């Protein structure tokens, strides 16, 4: 049960109560978080962008304060692209939109551009998931059953309640420049202990290869619209083999999409938390580039 007053508003999207925040004014930018992402991951970027942009942040089903998907229903790349569109329609923003996708939401941002080109002004893929030849050894139904089973066991045993906020700290090393606000700590303690949150995160993680394959199928039958595209990779600055391989992977994605490529230095995977000014600058540049072309 949530005792704090939620920011933003709740709208019905695809039959689900969905948490959305809309701030500012100007060209519309929608910020889509990665696996298990919540609205507050973008707080600093929202503050920086909103004086000159209409900024939309929403929680996907089961994350943040949004209602989860019905049991047995799994996310798809096309479905999440459609959800972005439905959120924008629900809050009355029907013009072209700049879509920012972080991590797995890079799948959704690219799918949005390909499936809804008339509504796309540009896209930015931030440390995006990227798979040229995804595959899975375990059949999808078994993976889904395992996800439900693990989530249920973790919640019922109390492990999630005890370790949920700790898992957040382990998986998300990013710290805002001015530190984590006490209100965010309160939301983390509540959200990461909610059974539906863990279930949604495990399901989205376990269907990752299916959505990667789906996006490749979408790529084969659609074109990326003629809009500005940026691929930005986070880099901690440590010269590790994994880090170099990740940068190469992100460069290949940029080349494939004929996109601008940028590196966000001194940043972990959640670069929008570590380096909100840099990430916001890349978004503002994307917008100004397109607006300049139009004029």
CSV table of C-alpha atoms in Angstrom, one decimal:
chain,number,residue,atom,x,y,z
A,1,UNK,CA,0.0,0.0,0.0
A,2,UNK,CA,1.4,3.4,-1.0
A,3,UNK,CA,1.1,6.1,1.7
A,4,UNK,CA,2.9,9.0,-0.2
A,5,UNK,CA,1.0,11.1,-2.7
A,6,UNK,CA,2.0,9.9,-6.2
A,7,UNK,CA,3.3,12.5,-8.6
A,8,UNK,CA,1.7,12.9,-12.0
A,9,UNK,CA,-1.6,11.3,-12.9
A,10,UNK,CA,-3.2,8.0,-13.8
A,11,UNK,CA,-4.7,7.2,-17.2
A,12,UNK,CA,-6.2,4.1,-18.6
A,13,UNK,CA,-4.0,2.6,-21.3
A,14,UNK,CA,-4.8,-0.7,-23.0
A,15,UNK,CA,-7.3,-1.4,-20.1
A,16,UNK,CA,-4.6,-0.8,-17.4
A,17,UNK,CA,-4.2,1.9,-14.8
A,18,UNK,CA,-1.0,3.6,-15.9
A,19,UNK,CA,1.1,6.1,-14.1
A,20,UNK,CA,2.2,9.1,-16.2
A,21,UNK,CA,3.9,12.4,-15.6
A,22,UNK,CA,3.7,15.3,-18.1
A,23,UNK,CA,5.7,18.4,-17.5
A,24,UNK,CA,6.9,21.5,-19.3
A,25,UNK,CA,6.1,22.8,-22.8
A,26,UNK,CA,7.5,22.7,-26.3
A,27,UNK,CA,8.4,19.7,-28.5
A,28,UNK,CA,7.3,16.4,-26.9
A,29,UNK,CA,9.9,14.0,-25.6
A,30,UNK,CA,8.9,10.7,-24.1
A,31,UNK,CA,11.4,9.0,-21.8
A,32,UNK,CA,11.2,5.2,-21.6
A,33,UNK,CA,13.2,3.4,-18.9
A,34,UNK,CA,14.9,0.0,-19.1
A,35,UNK,CA,14.1,-3.3,-17.4
A,36,UNK,CA,12.4,-2.6,-14.1
A,37,UNK,CA,12.7,1.2,-14.6
A,38,UNK,CA,10.6,3.7,-12.7
A,39,UNK,CA,9.6,7.3,-13.3
A,40,UNK,CA,12.1,8.7,-10.8
A,41,UNK,CA,15.1,7.3,-12.7
A,42,UNK,CA,14.5,10.3,-15.0
A,43,UNK,CA,13.9,13.0,-12.4
A,44,UNK,CA,17.0,15.1,-13.1
A,45,UNK,CA,16.6,14.8,-16.9
A,46,UNK,CA,13.0,16.0,-16.6
A,47,UNK,CA,14.1,19.0,-14.5
A,48,UNK,CA,16.7,19.9,-17.2
A,49,UNK,CA,14.5,19.4,-20.2
A,50,UNK,CA,11.1,20.6,-19.1
A,51,UNK,CA,11.7,24.4,-19.4
A,52,UNK,CA,11.9,23.9,-23.2
A,53,UNK,CA,10.2,20.6,-23.9
A,54,UNK,CA,7.0,18.7,-23.0
A,55,UNK,CA,8.5,15.7,-21.2
A,56,UNK,CA,6.5,12.5,-20.7
A,57,UNK,CA,7.5,9.7,-18.4
A,58,UNK,CA,5.4,6.7,-17.6
A,59,UNK,CA,5.7,3.4,-15.8
A,60,UNK,CA,5.2,0.3,-17.9
A,61,UNK,CA,2.8,-2.4,-16.5
A,62,UNK,CA,3.9,-3.7,-13.1
A,63,UNK,CA,6.7,-1.1,-12.7
A,64,UNK,CA,6.5,2.1,-10.7
A,65,UNK,CA,2.9,2.8,-9.8
A,66,UNK,CA,1.3,1.2,-12.9
A,67,UNK,CA,-1.1,-1.8,-12.8
A,68,UNK,CA,0.6,-5.1,-13.9
A,69,UNK,CA,-0.3,-7.0,-17.0
A,70,UNK,CA,-2.9,-9.8,-16.5
A,71,UNK,CA,-1.2,-13.0,-15.4
A,72,UNK,CA,-0.1,-15.0,-18.5
A,73,UNK,CA,0.3,-11.9,-20.6
A,74,UNK,CA,3.9,-11.1,-21.6
A,75,UNK,CA,5.3,-7.9,-23.2
A,76,UNK,CA,6.2,-7.7,-26.8
A,77,UNK,CA,8.2,-5.1,-28.8
A,78,UNK,CA,5.2,-4.1,-30.9
A,79,UNK,CA,2.9,-4.1,-27.9
A,80,UNK,CA,5.2,-1.7,-26.0
A,81,UNK,CA,5.6,0.5,-29.0
A,82,UNK,CA,1.8,0.7,-29.2
A,83,UNK,CA,1.7,1.4,-25.5
A,84,UNK,CA,3.9,4.5,-26.0
A,85,UNK,CA,1.5,5.7,-28.6
A,86,UNK,CA,-1.5,5.0,-26.4
A,87,UNK,CA,0.0,6.9,-23.5
A,88,UNK,CA,0.7,9.9,-25.6
A,89,UNK,CA,-2.9,9.8,-27.0
A,90,UNK,CA,-4.3,9.4,-23.5
A,91,UNK,CA,-2.6,12.7,-22.3
A,92,UNK,CA,-3.6,14.5,-25.5
A,93,UNK,CA,-0.2,14.7,-27.1
A,94,UNK,CA,-0.9,13.7,-30.7
A,95,UNK,CA,1.9,15.5,-32.6
A,96,UNK,CA,5.2,14.0,-33.6
A,97,UNK,CA,7.3,12.8,-30.6
A,98,UNK,CA,10.9,12.3,-29.8
A,99,UNK,CA,11.2,8.9,-28.2
A,100,UNK,CA,14.1,8.0,-25.8
A,101,UNK,CA,14.6,4.3,-25.0
A,102,UNK,CA,17.0,3.1,-22.3
A,103,UNK,CA,18.3,-0.4,-22.3
A,104,UNK,CA,15.5,-2.9,-23.2
A,105,UNK,CA,13.3,0.1,-24.0
A,106,UNK,CA,15.6,0.7,-27.0
A,107,UNK,CA,13.7,-2.2,-28.6
A,108,UNK,CA,10.4,-0.3,-27.9
A,109,UNK,CA,11.7,3.1,-29.1
A,110,UNK,CA,13.0,1.6,-32.4
A,111,UNK,CA,9.8,-0.4,-32.9
A,112,UNK,CA,7.8,2.8,-32.3
A,113,UNK,CA,9.7,4.6,-35.0
A,114,UNK,CA,9.2,1.8,-37.5
A,115,UNK,CA,5.6,1.0,-36.7
A,116,UNK,CA,4.4,4.6,-36.2
A,117,UNK,CA,6.6,6.7,-38.4
A,118,UNK,CA,4.0,9.5,-38.8
A,119,UNK,CA,4.2,10.1,-35.0
A,120,UNK,CA,8.0,9.9,-34.8
A,121,UNK,CA,10.1,13.1,-34.8
A,122,UNK,CA,13.4,11.3,-33.7
A,123,UNK,CA,14.7,8.6,-31.4
A,124,UNK,CA,17.6,8.3,-29.0
A,125,UNK,CA,18.7,4.8,-27.9
A,126,UNK,CA,20.5,5.1,-24.5
A,127,UNK,CA,22.8,2.2,-23.7
A,128,UNK,CA,20.3,0.2,-25.7
A,129,UNK,CA,19.9,-3.6,-25.8
A,130,UNK,CA,21.1,-4.8,-29.2
A,131,UNK,CA,21.0,-8.3,-30.6
A,132,UNK,CA,21.9,-9.3,-34.1
A,133,UNK,CA,21.2,-13.0,-33.7
A,134,UNK,CA,19.2,-13.7,-30.5
A,135,UNK,CA,18.4,-17.2,-29.5
A,136,UNK,CA,17.2,-19.1,-26.4
A,137,UNK,CA,17.9,-22.7,-25.4
A,138,UNK,CA,14.8,-23.0,-23.1
A,139,UNK,CA,11.3,-22.8,-24.7
A,140,UNK,CA,9.4,-19.7,-23.9
A,141,UNK,CA,6.5,-21.4,-22.0
A,142,UNK,CA,9.1,-23.0,-19.6
A,143,UNK,CA,10.8,-19.6,-19.1
A,144,UNK,CA,7.5,-17.9,-18.3
A,145,UNK,CA,6.5,-20.6,-15.8
A,146,UNK,CA,10.0,-20.3,-14.2
A,147,UNK,CA,9.6,-16.5,-13.9
A,148,UNK,CA,6.3,-16.8,-12.2
A,149,UNK,CA,7.5,-19.5,-9.9
A,150,UNK,CA,10.7,-17.6,-8.9
A,151,UNK,CA,8.8,-14.4,-8.3
A,152,UNK,CA,6.1,-16.1,-6.3
A,153,UNK,CA,8.6,-17.9,-4.1
A,154,UNK,CA,10.7,-14.8,-3.5
A,155,UNK,CA,7.7,-12.8,-2.5
A,156,UNK,CA,6.0,-15.5,-0.4
A,157,UNK,CA,9.2,-16.3,1.5
A,158,UNK,CA,9.9,-12.7,2.4
A,159,UNK,CA,13.1,-12.6,0.4
A,160,UNK,CA,11.9,-9.9,-1.8
A,161,UNK,CA,10.7,-7.7,1.1
A,162,UNK,CA,14.0,-8.0,2.9
A,163,UNK,CA,16.3,-7.8,-0.1
A,164,UNK,CA,14.3,-5.8,-2.7
A,165,UNK,CA,16.0,-2.3,-2.0
A,166,UNK,CA,19.4,-4.0,-1.7
A,167,UNK,CA,19.0,-5.7,-5.1
A,168,UNK,CA,18.2,-2.2,-6.5
A,169,UNK,CA,21.5,-0.9,-5.2
A,170,UNK,CA,23.4,-4.0,-6.6
A,171,UNK,CA,21.9,-3.7,-10.1
A,172,UNK,CA,21.8,0.0,-10.3
A,173,UNK,CA,25.1,1.6,-9.4
A,174,UNK,CA,24.1,5.0,-10.6
A,175,UNK,CA,23.9,8.0,-8.2
A,176,UNK,CA,22.4,11.4,-9.2
A,177,UNK,CA,25.0,14.2,-9.1
A,178,UNK,CA,23.2,15.7,-6.0
A,179,UNK,CA,22.6,12.4,-4.3
A,180,UNK,CA,19.4,10.4,-4.0
A,181,UNK,CA,16.5,12.4,-2.6
A,182,UNK,CA,14.9,10.9,0.6
A,183,UNK,CA,11.5,10.7,-1.2
A,184,UNK,CA,13.1,8.4,-3.9
A,185,UNK,CA,14.5,6.2,-1.1
A,186,UNK,CA,10.9,5.9,0.2
A,187,UNK,CA,9.5,5.0,-3.2
A,188,UNK,CA,12.3,2.4,-3.7
A,189,UNK,CA,11.5,0.7,-0.4
A,190,UNK,CA,7.8,0.5,-1.4
A,191,UNK,CA,8.0,-0.4,-5.1
A,192,UNK,CA,10.9,-2.9,-4.9
A,193,UNK,CA,9.0,-4.8,-2.2
A,194,UNK,CA,5.8,-5.1,-4.3
A,195,UNK,CA,5.2,-8.7,-5.6
A,196,UNK,CA,3.8,-7.5,-8.9
A,197,UNK,CA,7.0,-5.4,-9.5
A,198,UNK,CA,9.3,-8.4,-9.1
A,199,UNK,CA,7.0,-10.5,-11.3
A,200,UNK,CA,6.9,-7.9,-14.1
A,201,UNK,CA,10.7,-7.5,-14.0
A,202,UNK,CA,11.3,-11.2,-14.2
A,203,UNK,CA,8.8,-11.7,-17.0
A,204,UNK,CA,10.3,-8.9,-19.1
A,205,UNK,CA,13.8,-10.3,-18.5
A,206,UNK,CA,12.8,-13.8,-19.4
A,207,UNK,CA,11.1,-12.8,-22.7
A,208,UNK,CA,14.1,-10.7,-23.8
A,209,UNK,CA,15.3,-13.1,-26.6
A,210,UNK,CA,11.7,-13.3,-27.9
A,211,UNK,CA,11.5,-9.5,-28.2
A,212,UNK,CA,14.9,-9.2,-29.7
A,213,UNK,CA,13.8,-11.7,-32.4
A,214,UNK,CA,10.5,-9.8,-32.8
A,215,UNK,CA,12.4,-6.6,-33.4
A,216,UNK,CA,14.5,-8.2,-36.1
A,217,UNK,CA,11.4,-9.4,-37.8
A,218,UNK,CA,9.9,-5.8,-37.6
A,219,UNK,CA,13.2,-4.5,-39.1
A,220,UNK,CA,12.9,-6.9,-42.1
A,221,UNK,CA,9.5,-5.6,-43.1
A,222,UNK,CA,9.8,-1.9,-42.2
A,223,UNK,CA,12.1,1.1,-42.7
A,224,UNK,CA,13.4,3.4,-40.1
A,225,UNK,CA,11.8,6.8,-40.8
A,226,UNK,CA,13.8,9.7,-42.1
A,227,UNK,CA,14.3,11.3,-38.7
A,228,UNK,CA,17.3,12.0,-36.6
A,229,UNK,CA,18.5,9.0,-34.6
A,230,UNK,CA,21.2,8.9,-31.9
A,231,UNK,CA,22.8,5.9,-30.2
A,232,UNK,CA,24.5,6.8,-27.0
A,233,UNK,CA,26.6,4.3,-25.0
A,234,UNK,CA,27.5,4.6,-21.3
A,235,UNK,CA,31.1,4.2,-20.4
A,236,UNK,CA,32.5,4.1,-16.9
A,237,UNK,CA,36.0,5.0,-18.0
A,238,UNK,CA,37.5,1.7,-16.9
A,239,UNK,CA,39.3,0.0,-19.8
A,240,UNK,CA,37.8,-3.5,-19.4
A,241,UNK,CA,37.4,-6.0,-22.3
A,242,UNK,CA,33.6,-6.1,-21.6
A,243,UNK,CA,33.4,-2.3,-21.8
A,244,UNK,CA,35.3,-2.2,-25.1
A,245,UNK,CA,33.1,-4.9,-26.5
A,246,UNK,CA,30.0,-3.0,-25.4
A,247,UNK,CA,31.1,0.2,-27.1
A,248,UNK,CA,31.8,-1.8,-30.3
A,249,UNK,CA,28.3,-3.3,-30.1
A,250,UNK,CA,26.7,0.1,-29.7
A,251,UNK,CA,28.7,1.5,-32.6
A,252,UNK,CA,27.5,-1.3,-34.8
A,253,UNK,CA,23.9,-0.5,-33.8
A,254,UNK,CA,24.5,3.2,-34.7
A,255,UNK,CA,26.0,2.2,-38.1
A,256,UNK,CA,23.0,-0.1,-38.8
A,257,UNK,CA,20.6,2.7,-38.1
A,258,UNK,CA,22.7,5.3,-39.8
A,259,UNK,CA,22.6,7.2,-36.5
A,260,UNK,CA,24.9,9.6,-34.7
A,261,UNK,CA,27.0,7.9,-32.1
A,262,UNK,CA,27.9,9.3,-28.7
A,263,UNK,CA,29.6,8.0,-25.6
A,264,UNK,CA,28.4,9.2,-22.2
A,265,UNK,CA,31.6,9.1,-20.1
A,266,UNK,CA,31.8,8.4,-16.4
A,267,UNK,CA,28.4,6.7,-16.4
A,268,UNK,CA,27.1,3.3,-15.5
A,269,UNK,CA,24.3,1.6,-17.4
A,270,UNK,CA,21.7,4.1,-16.0
A,271,UNK,CA,23.5,7.0,-17.6
A,272,UNK,CA,20.5,9.3,-17.2
A,273,UNK,CA,21.0,9.1,-13.4
A,274,UNK,CA,24.8,9.4,-13.4
A,275,UNK,CA,25.0,12.1,-16.1
A,276,UNK,CA,21.6,13.8,-16.5
A,277,UNK,CA,23.1,17.0,-18.0
A,278,UNK,CA,25.0,15.0,-20.7
A,279,UNK,CA,22.0,12.8,-21.6
A,280,UNK,CA,19.6,15.8,-21.6
A,281,UNK,CA,22.1,17.6,-23.9
A,282,UNK,CA,22.0,14.7,-26.3
A,283,UNK,CA,18.2,14.8,-26.3
A,284,UNK,CA,18.0,18.5,-26.7
A,285,UNK,CA,20.5,18.3,-29.6
A,286,UNK,CA,18.3,15.6,-31.3
A,287,UNK,CA,15.3,17.9,-31.0
A,288,UNK,CA,17.1,21.0,-32.2
A,289,UNK,CA,18.5,19.1,-35.2
A,290,UNK,CA,15.0,18.0,-36.3
A,291,UNK,CA,13.4,21.4,-35.6
A,292,UNK,CA,16.2,23.1,-37.5
A,293,UNK,CA,15.7,20.8,-40.5
A,294,UNK,CA,12.0,21.5,-40.4
A,295,UNK,CA,12.5,25.3,-40.4
